[in-house]
Short mmCIF file of N, CA and C and ligand atoms in Angstrom, two decimals:
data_model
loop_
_atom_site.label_atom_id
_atom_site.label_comp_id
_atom_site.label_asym_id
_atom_site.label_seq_id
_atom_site.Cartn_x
_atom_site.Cartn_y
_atom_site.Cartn_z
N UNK K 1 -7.92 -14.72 -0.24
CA UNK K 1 -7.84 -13.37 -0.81
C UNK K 1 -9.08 -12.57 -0.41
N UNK K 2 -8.73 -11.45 -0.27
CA UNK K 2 -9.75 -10.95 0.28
C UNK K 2 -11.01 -10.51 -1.25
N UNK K 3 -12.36 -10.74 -0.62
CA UNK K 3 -13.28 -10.31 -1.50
C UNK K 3 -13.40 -9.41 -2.06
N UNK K 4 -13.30 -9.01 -3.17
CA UNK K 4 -13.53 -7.67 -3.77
C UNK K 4 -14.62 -7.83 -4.85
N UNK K 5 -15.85 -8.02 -4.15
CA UNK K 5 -17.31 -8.55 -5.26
C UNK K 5 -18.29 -8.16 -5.42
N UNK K 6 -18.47 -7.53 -6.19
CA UNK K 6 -20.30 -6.79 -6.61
C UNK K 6 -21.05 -7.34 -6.83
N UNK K 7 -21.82 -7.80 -5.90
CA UNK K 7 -22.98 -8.64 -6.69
C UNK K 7 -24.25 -7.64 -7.23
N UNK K 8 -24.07 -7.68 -8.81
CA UNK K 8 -24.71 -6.76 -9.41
C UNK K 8 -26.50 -6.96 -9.29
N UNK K 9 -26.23 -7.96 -9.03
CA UNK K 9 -28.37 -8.46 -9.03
C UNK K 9 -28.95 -7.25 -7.90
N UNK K 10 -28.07 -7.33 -6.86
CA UNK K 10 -28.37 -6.18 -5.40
C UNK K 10 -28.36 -5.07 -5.98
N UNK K 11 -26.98 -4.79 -6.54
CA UNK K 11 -27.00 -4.08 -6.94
C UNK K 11 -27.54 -2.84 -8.32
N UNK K 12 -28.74 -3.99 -9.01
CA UNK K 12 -29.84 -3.22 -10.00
C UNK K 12 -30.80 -3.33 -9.27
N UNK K 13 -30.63 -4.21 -7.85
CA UNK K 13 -32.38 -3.40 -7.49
C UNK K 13 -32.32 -2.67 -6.37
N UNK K 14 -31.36 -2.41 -5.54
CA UNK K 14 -31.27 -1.40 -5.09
C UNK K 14 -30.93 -0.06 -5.25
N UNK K 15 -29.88 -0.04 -6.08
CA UNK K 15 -29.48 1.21 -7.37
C UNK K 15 -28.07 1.88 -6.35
N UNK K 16 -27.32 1.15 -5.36
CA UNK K 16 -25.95 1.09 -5.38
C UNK K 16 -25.81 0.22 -4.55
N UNK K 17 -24.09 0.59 -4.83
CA UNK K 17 -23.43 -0.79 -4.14
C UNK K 17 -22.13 -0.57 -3.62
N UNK K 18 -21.87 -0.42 -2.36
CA UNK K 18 -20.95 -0.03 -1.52
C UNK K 18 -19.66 -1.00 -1.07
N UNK K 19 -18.62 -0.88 -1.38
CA UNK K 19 -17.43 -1.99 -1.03
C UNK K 19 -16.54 -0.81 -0.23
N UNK K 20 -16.81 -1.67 0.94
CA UNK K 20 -15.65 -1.07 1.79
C UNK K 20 -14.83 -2.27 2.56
N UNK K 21 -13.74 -2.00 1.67
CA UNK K 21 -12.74 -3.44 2.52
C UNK K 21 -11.20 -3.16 2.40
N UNK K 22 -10.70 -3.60 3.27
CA UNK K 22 -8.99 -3.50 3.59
C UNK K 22 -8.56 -4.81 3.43
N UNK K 23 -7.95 -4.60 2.22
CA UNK K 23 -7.12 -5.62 1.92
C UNK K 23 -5.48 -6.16 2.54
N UNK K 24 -5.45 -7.00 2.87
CA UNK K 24 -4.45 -6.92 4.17
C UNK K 24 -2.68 -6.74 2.61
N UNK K 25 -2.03 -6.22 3.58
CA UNK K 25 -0.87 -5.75 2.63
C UNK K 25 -0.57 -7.37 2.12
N UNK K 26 -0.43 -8.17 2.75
CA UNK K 26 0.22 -8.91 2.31
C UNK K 26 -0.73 -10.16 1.19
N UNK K 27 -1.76 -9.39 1.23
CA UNK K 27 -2.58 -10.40 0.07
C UNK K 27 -1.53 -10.94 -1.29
N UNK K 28 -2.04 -11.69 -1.63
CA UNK K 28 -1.78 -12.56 -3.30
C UNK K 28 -2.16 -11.53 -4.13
N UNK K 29 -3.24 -10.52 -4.08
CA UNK K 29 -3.65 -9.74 -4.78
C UNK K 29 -2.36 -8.80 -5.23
N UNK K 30 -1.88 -8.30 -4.29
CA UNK K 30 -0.34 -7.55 -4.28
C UNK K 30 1.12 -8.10 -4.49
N UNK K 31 1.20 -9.16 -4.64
CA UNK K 31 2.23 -10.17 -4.68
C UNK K 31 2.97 -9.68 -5.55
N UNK K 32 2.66 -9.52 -6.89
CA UNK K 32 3.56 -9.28 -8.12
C UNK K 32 3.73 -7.47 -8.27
N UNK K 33 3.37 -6.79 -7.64
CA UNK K 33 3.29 -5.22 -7.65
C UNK K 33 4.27 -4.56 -7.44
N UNK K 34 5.60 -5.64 -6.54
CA UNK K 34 6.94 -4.75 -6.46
C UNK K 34 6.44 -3.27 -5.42
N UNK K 35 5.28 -3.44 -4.79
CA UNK K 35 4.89 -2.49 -3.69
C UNK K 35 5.23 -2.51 -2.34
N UNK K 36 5.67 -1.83 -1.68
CA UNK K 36 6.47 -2.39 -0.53
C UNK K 36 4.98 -1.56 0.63
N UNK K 37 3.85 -2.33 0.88
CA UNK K 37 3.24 -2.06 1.62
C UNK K 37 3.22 -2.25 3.05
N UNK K 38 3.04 -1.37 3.81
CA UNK K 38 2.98 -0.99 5.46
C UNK K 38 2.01 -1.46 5.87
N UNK K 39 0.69 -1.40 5.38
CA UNK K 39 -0.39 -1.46 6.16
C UNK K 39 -1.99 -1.74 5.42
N UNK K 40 -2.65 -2.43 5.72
CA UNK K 40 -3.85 -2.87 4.42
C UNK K 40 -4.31 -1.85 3.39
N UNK K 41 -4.21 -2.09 2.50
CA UNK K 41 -4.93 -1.22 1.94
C UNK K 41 -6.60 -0.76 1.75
N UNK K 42 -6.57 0.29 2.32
CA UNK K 42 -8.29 0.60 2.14
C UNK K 42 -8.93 1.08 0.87
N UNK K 43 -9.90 0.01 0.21
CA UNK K 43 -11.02 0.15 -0.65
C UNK K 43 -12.22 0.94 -0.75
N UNK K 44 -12.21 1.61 -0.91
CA UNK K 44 -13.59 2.18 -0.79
C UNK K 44 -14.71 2.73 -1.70
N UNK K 45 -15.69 1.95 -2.38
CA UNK K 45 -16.07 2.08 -3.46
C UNK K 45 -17.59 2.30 -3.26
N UNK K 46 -18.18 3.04 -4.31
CA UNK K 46 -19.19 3.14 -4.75
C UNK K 46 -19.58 3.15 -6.44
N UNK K 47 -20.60 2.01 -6.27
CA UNK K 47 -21.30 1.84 -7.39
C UNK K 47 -22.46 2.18 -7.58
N UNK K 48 -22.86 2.80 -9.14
CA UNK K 48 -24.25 2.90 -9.79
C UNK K 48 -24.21 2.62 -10.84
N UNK K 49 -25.60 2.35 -11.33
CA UNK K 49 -26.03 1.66 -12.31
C UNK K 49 -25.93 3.24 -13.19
N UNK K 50 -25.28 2.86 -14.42
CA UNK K 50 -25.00 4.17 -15.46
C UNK K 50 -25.60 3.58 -17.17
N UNK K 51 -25.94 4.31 -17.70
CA UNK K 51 -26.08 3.94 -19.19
C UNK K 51 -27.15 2.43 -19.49
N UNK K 52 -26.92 1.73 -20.83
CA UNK K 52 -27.44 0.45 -20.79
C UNK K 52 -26.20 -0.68 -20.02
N UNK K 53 -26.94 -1.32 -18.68
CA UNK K 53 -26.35 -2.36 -17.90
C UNK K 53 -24.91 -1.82 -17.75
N UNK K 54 -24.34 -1.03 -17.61
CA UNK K 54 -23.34 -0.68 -17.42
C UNK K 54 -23.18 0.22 -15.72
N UNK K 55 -21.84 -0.11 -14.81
CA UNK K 55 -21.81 0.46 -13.87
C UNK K 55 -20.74 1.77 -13.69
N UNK K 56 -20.83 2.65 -12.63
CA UNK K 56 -20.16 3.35 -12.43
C UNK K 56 -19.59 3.34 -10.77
N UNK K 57 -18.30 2.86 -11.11
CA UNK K 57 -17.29 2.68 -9.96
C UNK K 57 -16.88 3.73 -9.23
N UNK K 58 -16.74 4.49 -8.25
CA UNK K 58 -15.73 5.74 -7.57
C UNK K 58 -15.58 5.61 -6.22
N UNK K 59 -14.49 6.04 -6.22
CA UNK K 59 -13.89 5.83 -4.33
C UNK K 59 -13.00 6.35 -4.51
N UNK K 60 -11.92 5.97 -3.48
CA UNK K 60 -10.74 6.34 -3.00
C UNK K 60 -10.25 4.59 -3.03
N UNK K 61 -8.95 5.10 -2.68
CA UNK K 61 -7.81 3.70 -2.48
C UNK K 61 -6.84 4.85 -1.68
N UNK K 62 -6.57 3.81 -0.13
CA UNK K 62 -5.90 4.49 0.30
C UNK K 62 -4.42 2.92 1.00
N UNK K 63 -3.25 3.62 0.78
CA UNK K 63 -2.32 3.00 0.98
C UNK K 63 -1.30 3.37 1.60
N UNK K 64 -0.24 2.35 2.63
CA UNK K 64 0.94 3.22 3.16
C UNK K 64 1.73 2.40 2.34
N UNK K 65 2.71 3.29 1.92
CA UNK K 65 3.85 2.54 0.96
C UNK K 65 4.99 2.76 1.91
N UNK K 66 6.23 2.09 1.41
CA UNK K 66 7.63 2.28 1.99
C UNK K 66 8.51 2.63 0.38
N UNK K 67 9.01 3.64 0.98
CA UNK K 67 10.33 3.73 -0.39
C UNK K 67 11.47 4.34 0.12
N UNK K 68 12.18 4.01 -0.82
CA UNK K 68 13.08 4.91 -0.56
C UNK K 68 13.46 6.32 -0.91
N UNK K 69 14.40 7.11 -0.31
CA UNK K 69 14.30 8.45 -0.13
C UNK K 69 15.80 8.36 -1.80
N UNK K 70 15.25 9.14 -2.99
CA UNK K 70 15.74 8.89 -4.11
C UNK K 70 17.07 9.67 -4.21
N UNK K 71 17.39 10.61 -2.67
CA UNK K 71 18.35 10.96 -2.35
C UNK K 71 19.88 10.26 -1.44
N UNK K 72 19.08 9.81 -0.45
CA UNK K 72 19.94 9.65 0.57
C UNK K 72 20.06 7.59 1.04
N UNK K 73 18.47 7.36 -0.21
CA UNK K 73 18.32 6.04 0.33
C UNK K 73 17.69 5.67 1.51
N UNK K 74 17.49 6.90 2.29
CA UNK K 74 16.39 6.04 3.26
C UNK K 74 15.35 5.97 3.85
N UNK K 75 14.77 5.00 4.47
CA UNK K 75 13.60 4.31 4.12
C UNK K 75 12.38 5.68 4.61
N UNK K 76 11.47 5.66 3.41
CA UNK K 76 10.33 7.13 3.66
C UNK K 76 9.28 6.52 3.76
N UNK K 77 8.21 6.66 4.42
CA UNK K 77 6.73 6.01 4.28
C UNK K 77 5.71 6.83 3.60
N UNK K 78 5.17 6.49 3.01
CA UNK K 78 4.25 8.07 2.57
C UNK K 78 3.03 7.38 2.56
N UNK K 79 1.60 8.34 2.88
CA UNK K 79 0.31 7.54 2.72
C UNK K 79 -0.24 8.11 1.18
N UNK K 80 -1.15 7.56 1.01
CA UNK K 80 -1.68 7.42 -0.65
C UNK K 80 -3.13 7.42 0.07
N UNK K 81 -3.79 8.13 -0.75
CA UNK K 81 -5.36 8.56 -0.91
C UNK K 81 -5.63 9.12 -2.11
N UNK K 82 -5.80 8.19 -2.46
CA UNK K 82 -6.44 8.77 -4.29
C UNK K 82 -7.63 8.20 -4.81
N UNK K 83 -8.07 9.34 -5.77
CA UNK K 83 -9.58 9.23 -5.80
C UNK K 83 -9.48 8.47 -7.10
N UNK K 84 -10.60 7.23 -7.37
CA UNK K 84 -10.16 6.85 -8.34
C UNK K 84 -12.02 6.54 -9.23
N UNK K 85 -11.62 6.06 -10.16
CA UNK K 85 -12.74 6.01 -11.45
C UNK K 85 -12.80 5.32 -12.19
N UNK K 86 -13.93 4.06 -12.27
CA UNK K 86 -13.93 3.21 -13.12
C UNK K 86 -15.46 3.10 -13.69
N UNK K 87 -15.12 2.71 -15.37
CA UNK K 87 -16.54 2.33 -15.72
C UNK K 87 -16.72 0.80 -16.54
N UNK K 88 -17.72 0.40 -16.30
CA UNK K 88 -17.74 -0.72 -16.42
C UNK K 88 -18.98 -1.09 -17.10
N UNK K 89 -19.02 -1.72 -18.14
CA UNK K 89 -19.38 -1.78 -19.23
C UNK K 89 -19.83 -2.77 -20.25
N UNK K 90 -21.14 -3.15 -20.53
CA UNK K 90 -21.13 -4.54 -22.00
C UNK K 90 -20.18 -4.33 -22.94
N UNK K 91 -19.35 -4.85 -23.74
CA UNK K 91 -19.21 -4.85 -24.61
C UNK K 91 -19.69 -4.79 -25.65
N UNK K 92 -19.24 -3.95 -26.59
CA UNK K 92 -20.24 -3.09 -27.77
C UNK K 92 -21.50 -2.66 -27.65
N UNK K 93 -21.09 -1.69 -26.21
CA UNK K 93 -22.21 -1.44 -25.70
C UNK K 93 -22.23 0.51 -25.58
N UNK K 94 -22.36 1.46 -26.79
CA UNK K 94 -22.60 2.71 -26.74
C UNK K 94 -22.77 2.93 -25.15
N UNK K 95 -22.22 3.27 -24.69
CA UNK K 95 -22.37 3.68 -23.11
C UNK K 95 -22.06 4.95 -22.52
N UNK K 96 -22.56 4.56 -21.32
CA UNK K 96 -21.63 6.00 -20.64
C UNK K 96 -21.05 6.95 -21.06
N UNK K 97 -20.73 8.22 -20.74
CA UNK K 97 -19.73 8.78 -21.08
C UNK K 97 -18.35 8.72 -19.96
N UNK K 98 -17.31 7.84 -20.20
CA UNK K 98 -16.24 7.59 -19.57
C UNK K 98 -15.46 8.31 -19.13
N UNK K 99 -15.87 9.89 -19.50
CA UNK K 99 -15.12 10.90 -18.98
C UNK K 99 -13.36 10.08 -18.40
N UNK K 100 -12.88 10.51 -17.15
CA UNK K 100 -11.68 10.59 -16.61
C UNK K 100 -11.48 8.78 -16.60
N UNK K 101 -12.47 8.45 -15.98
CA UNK K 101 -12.57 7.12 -15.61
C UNK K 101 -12.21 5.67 -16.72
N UNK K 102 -11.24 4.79 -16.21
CA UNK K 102 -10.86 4.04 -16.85
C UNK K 102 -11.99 2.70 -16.95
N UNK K 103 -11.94 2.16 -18.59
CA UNK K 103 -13.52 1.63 -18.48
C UNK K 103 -12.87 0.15 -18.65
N UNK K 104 -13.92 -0.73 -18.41
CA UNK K 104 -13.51 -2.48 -18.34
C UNK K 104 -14.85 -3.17 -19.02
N UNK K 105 -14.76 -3.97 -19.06
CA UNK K 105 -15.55 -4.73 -20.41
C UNK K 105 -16.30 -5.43 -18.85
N UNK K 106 -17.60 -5.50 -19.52
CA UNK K 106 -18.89 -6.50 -18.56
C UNK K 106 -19.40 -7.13 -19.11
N UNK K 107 -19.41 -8.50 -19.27
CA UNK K 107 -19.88 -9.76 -19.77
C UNK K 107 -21.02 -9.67 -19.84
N UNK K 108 -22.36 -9.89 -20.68
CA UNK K 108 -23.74 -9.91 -20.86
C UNK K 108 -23.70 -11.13 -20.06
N UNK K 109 -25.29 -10.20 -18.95
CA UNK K 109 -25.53 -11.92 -17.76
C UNK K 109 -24.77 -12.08 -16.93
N UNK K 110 -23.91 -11.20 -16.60
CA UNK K 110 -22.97 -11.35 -15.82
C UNK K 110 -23.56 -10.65 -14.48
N UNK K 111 -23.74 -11.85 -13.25
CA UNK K 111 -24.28 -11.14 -11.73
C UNK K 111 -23.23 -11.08 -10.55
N UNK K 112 -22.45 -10.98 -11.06
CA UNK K 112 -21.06 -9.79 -9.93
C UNK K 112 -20.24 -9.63 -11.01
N UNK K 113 -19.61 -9.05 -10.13
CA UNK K 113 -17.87 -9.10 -11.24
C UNK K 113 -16.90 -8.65 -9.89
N UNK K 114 -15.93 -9.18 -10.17
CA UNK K 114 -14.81 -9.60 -9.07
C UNK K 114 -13.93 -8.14 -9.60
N UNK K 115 -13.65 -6.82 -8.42
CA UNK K 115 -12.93 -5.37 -8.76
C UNK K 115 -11.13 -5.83 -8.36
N UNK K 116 -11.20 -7.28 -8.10
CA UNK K 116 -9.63 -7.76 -7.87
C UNK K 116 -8.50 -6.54 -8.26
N UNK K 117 -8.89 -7.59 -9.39
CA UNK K 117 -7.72 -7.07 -11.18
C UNK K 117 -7.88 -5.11 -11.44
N UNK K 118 -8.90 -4.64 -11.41
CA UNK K 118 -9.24 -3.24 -11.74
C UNK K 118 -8.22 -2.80 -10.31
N UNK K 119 -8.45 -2.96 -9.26
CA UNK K 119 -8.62 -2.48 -7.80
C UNK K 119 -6.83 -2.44 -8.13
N UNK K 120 -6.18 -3.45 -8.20
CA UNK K 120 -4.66 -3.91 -8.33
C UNK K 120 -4.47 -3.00 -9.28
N UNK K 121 -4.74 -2.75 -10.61
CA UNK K 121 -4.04 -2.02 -11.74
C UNK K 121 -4.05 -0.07 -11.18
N UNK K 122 -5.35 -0.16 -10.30
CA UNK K 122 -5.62 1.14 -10.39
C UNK K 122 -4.91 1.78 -9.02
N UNK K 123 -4.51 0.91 -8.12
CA UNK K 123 -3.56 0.91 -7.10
C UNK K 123 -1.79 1.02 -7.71
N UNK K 124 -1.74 0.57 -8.65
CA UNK K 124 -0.10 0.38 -9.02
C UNK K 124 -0.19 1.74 -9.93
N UNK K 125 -1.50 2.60 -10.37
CA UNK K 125 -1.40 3.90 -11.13
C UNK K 125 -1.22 4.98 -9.97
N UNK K 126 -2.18 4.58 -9.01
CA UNK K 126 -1.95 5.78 -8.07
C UNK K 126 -0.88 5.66 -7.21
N UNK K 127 0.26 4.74 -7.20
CA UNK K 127 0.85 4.16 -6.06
C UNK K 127 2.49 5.47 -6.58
N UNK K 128 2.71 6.12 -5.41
CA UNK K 128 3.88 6.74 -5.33
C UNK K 128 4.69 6.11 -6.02
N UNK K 129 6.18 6.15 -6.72
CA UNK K 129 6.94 5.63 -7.39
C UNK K 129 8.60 6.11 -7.37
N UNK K 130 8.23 7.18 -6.51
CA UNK K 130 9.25 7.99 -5.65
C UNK K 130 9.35 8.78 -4.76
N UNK K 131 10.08 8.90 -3.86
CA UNK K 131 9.99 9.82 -2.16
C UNK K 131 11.28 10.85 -2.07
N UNK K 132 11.07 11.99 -1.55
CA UNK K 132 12.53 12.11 -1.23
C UNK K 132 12.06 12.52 0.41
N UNK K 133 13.03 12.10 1.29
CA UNK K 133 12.85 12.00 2.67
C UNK K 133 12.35 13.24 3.65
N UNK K 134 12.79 14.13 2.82
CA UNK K 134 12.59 15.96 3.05
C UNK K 134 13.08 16.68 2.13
N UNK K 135 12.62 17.91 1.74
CA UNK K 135 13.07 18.55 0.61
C UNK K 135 14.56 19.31 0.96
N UNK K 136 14.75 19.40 2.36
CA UNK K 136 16.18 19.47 2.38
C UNK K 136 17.37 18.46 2.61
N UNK K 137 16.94 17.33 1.90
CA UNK K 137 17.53 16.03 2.20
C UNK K 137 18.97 16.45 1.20
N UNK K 138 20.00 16.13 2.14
CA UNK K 138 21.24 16.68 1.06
C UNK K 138 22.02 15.38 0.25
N UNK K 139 21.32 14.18 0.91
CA UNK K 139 21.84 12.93 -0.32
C UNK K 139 23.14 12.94 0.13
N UNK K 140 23.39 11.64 -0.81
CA UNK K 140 24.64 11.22 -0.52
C UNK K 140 25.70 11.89 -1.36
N UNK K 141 26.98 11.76 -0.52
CA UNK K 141 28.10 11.99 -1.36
C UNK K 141 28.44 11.22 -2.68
N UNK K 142 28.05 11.81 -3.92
CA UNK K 142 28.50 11.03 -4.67
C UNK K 142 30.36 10.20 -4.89
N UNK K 143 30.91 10.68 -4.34
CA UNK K 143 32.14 10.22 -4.13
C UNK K 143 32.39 9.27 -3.17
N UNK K 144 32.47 9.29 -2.15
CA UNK K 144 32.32 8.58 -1.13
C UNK K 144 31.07 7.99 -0.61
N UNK K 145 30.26 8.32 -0.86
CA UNK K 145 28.69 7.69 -0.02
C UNK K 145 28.54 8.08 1.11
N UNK K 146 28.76 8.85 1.94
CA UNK K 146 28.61 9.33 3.23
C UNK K 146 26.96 9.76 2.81
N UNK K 147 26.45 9.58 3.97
CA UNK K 147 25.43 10.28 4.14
C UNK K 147 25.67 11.49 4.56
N UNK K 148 25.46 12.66 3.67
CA UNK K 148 25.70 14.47 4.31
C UNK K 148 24.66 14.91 5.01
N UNK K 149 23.16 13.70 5.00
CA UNK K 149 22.41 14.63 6.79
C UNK K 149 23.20 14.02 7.68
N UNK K 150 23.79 12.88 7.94
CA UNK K 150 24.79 12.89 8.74
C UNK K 150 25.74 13.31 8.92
N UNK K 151 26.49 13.20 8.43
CA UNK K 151 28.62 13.41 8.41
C UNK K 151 28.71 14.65 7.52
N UNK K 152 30.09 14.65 7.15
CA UNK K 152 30.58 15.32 6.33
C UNK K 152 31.15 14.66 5.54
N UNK K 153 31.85 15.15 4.54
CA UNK K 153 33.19 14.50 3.81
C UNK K 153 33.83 15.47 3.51
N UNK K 154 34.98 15.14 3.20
CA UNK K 154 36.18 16.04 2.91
C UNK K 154 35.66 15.96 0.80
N UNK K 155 35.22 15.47 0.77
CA UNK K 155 35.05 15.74 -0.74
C UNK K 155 34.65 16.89 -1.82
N UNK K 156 33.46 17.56 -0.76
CA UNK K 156 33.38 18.45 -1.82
C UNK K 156 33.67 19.77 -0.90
N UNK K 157 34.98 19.68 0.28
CA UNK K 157 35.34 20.74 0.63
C UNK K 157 36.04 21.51 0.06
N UNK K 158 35.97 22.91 0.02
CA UNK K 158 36.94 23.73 -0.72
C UNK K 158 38.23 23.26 -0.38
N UNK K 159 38.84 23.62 -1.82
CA UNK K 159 40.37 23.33 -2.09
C UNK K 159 40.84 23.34 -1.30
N UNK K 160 42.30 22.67 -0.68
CA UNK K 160 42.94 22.98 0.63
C UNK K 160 43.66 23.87 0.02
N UNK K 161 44.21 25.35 1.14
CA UNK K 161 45.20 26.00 0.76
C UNK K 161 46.51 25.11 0.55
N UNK K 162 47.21 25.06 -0.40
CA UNK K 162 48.19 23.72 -0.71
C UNK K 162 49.22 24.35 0.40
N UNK K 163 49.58 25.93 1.22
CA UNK K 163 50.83 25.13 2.21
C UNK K 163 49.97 24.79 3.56
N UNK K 164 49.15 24.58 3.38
CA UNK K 164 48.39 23.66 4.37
C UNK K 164 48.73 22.26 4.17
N UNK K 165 47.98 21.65 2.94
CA UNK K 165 48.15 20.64 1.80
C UNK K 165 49.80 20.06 2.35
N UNK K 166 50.87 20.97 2.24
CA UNK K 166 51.96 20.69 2.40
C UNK K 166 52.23 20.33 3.52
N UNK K 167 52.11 20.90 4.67
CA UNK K 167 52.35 20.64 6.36
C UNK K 167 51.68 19.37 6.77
N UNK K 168 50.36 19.19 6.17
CA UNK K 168 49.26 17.88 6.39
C UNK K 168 49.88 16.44 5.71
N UNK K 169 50.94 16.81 4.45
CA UNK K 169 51.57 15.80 4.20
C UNK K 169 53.36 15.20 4.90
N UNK K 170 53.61 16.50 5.50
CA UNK K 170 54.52 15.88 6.34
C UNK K 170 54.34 15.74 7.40
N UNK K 171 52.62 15.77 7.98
CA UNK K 171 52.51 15.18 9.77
C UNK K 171 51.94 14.04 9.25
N UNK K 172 52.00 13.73 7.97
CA UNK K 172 51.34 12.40 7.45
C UNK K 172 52.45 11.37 7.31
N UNK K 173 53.54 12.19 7.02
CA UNK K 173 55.28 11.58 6.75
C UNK K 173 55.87 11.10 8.16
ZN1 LIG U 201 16.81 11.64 1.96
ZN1 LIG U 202 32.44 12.41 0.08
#
């Protein structure tokens, strides 16, 4: 699995701490996410030391997803770049102000902490959850299923004039 590790000791005496890593799509990390990923996902984080022993996480997460088009069914790729925010934190520890950023508990004595689990939850928040292929995607026929960027159907054509209707059933006879 790929590393996703702060080692916080560096990181209080240097006063940040930079993770930049691509997690390959097909990690264990992503396994259970029901994410249909294209291509590694890129990490990109920055840390500082915020409040008492507490850190402050921010980057981006950038991802190619596959979905489907919620019209027509088919397959859309879309990329994901979202800025994301975490704070991280002692427990019962008056801290930070957490503003936007979603906060996680930091073990007293604790010299890394593994952004696995955060990195995964905060990827399945920013992760698309629907596509439509183009905004003039005309979807399927609900009657038949034809695809209408392809074909046609006779389904939702206007009424036939019925002595049309009539002649069409005796070259049918
Ligand atoms: Zn479509
Ligand atoms: Zn149809």
């Amino acid at each position: 699995m790929a590393v996703l590790k702060l080692d916080l000791l560096r990181l209080a005496r240097t006063g940040t701490g930079v993770l930049n890593v691509d997690v390959p799509a097909d990690s264990p990390l992503w396994a259970t996410s029901d994410l249909d990923l294209r291509a590694p996902v890129r990490v990109r984080l920055q840390a500082t030391p915020v409040g008492q022993g507490g850190y402050y996480v921010v980057g981006t997460l950038g991802a190619t997803v596959g979905l489907q088009c919620r019209r027509c069914l088919d397959d859309v790729v879309q990329e994901v770049n979202e800025p994301i925010a975490m704070l991280f934190q002692p427990r019962d520890e008056a801290g930070a102000e957490a503003g936007s950023a979603e906060v996680y508990d930091l073990e007293v004595g604790q010299t890394e902490f593994d952004l696995a689990e955060p990195v995964r939850e905060q990827l399945l928040l920013v992760a698309p959850t629907y596509a439509v292929c183009r905004t003039e995607c005309r979807g399927l026929c609900p009657r038949c299923g034809v695809n209408l960027n392809e074909e046609t159907c006779v389904c939702a054509a206007p009424e036939v004039d019925p002595r049309w209707q009539a002649l069409r059933t005796v070259k049918l006879d």
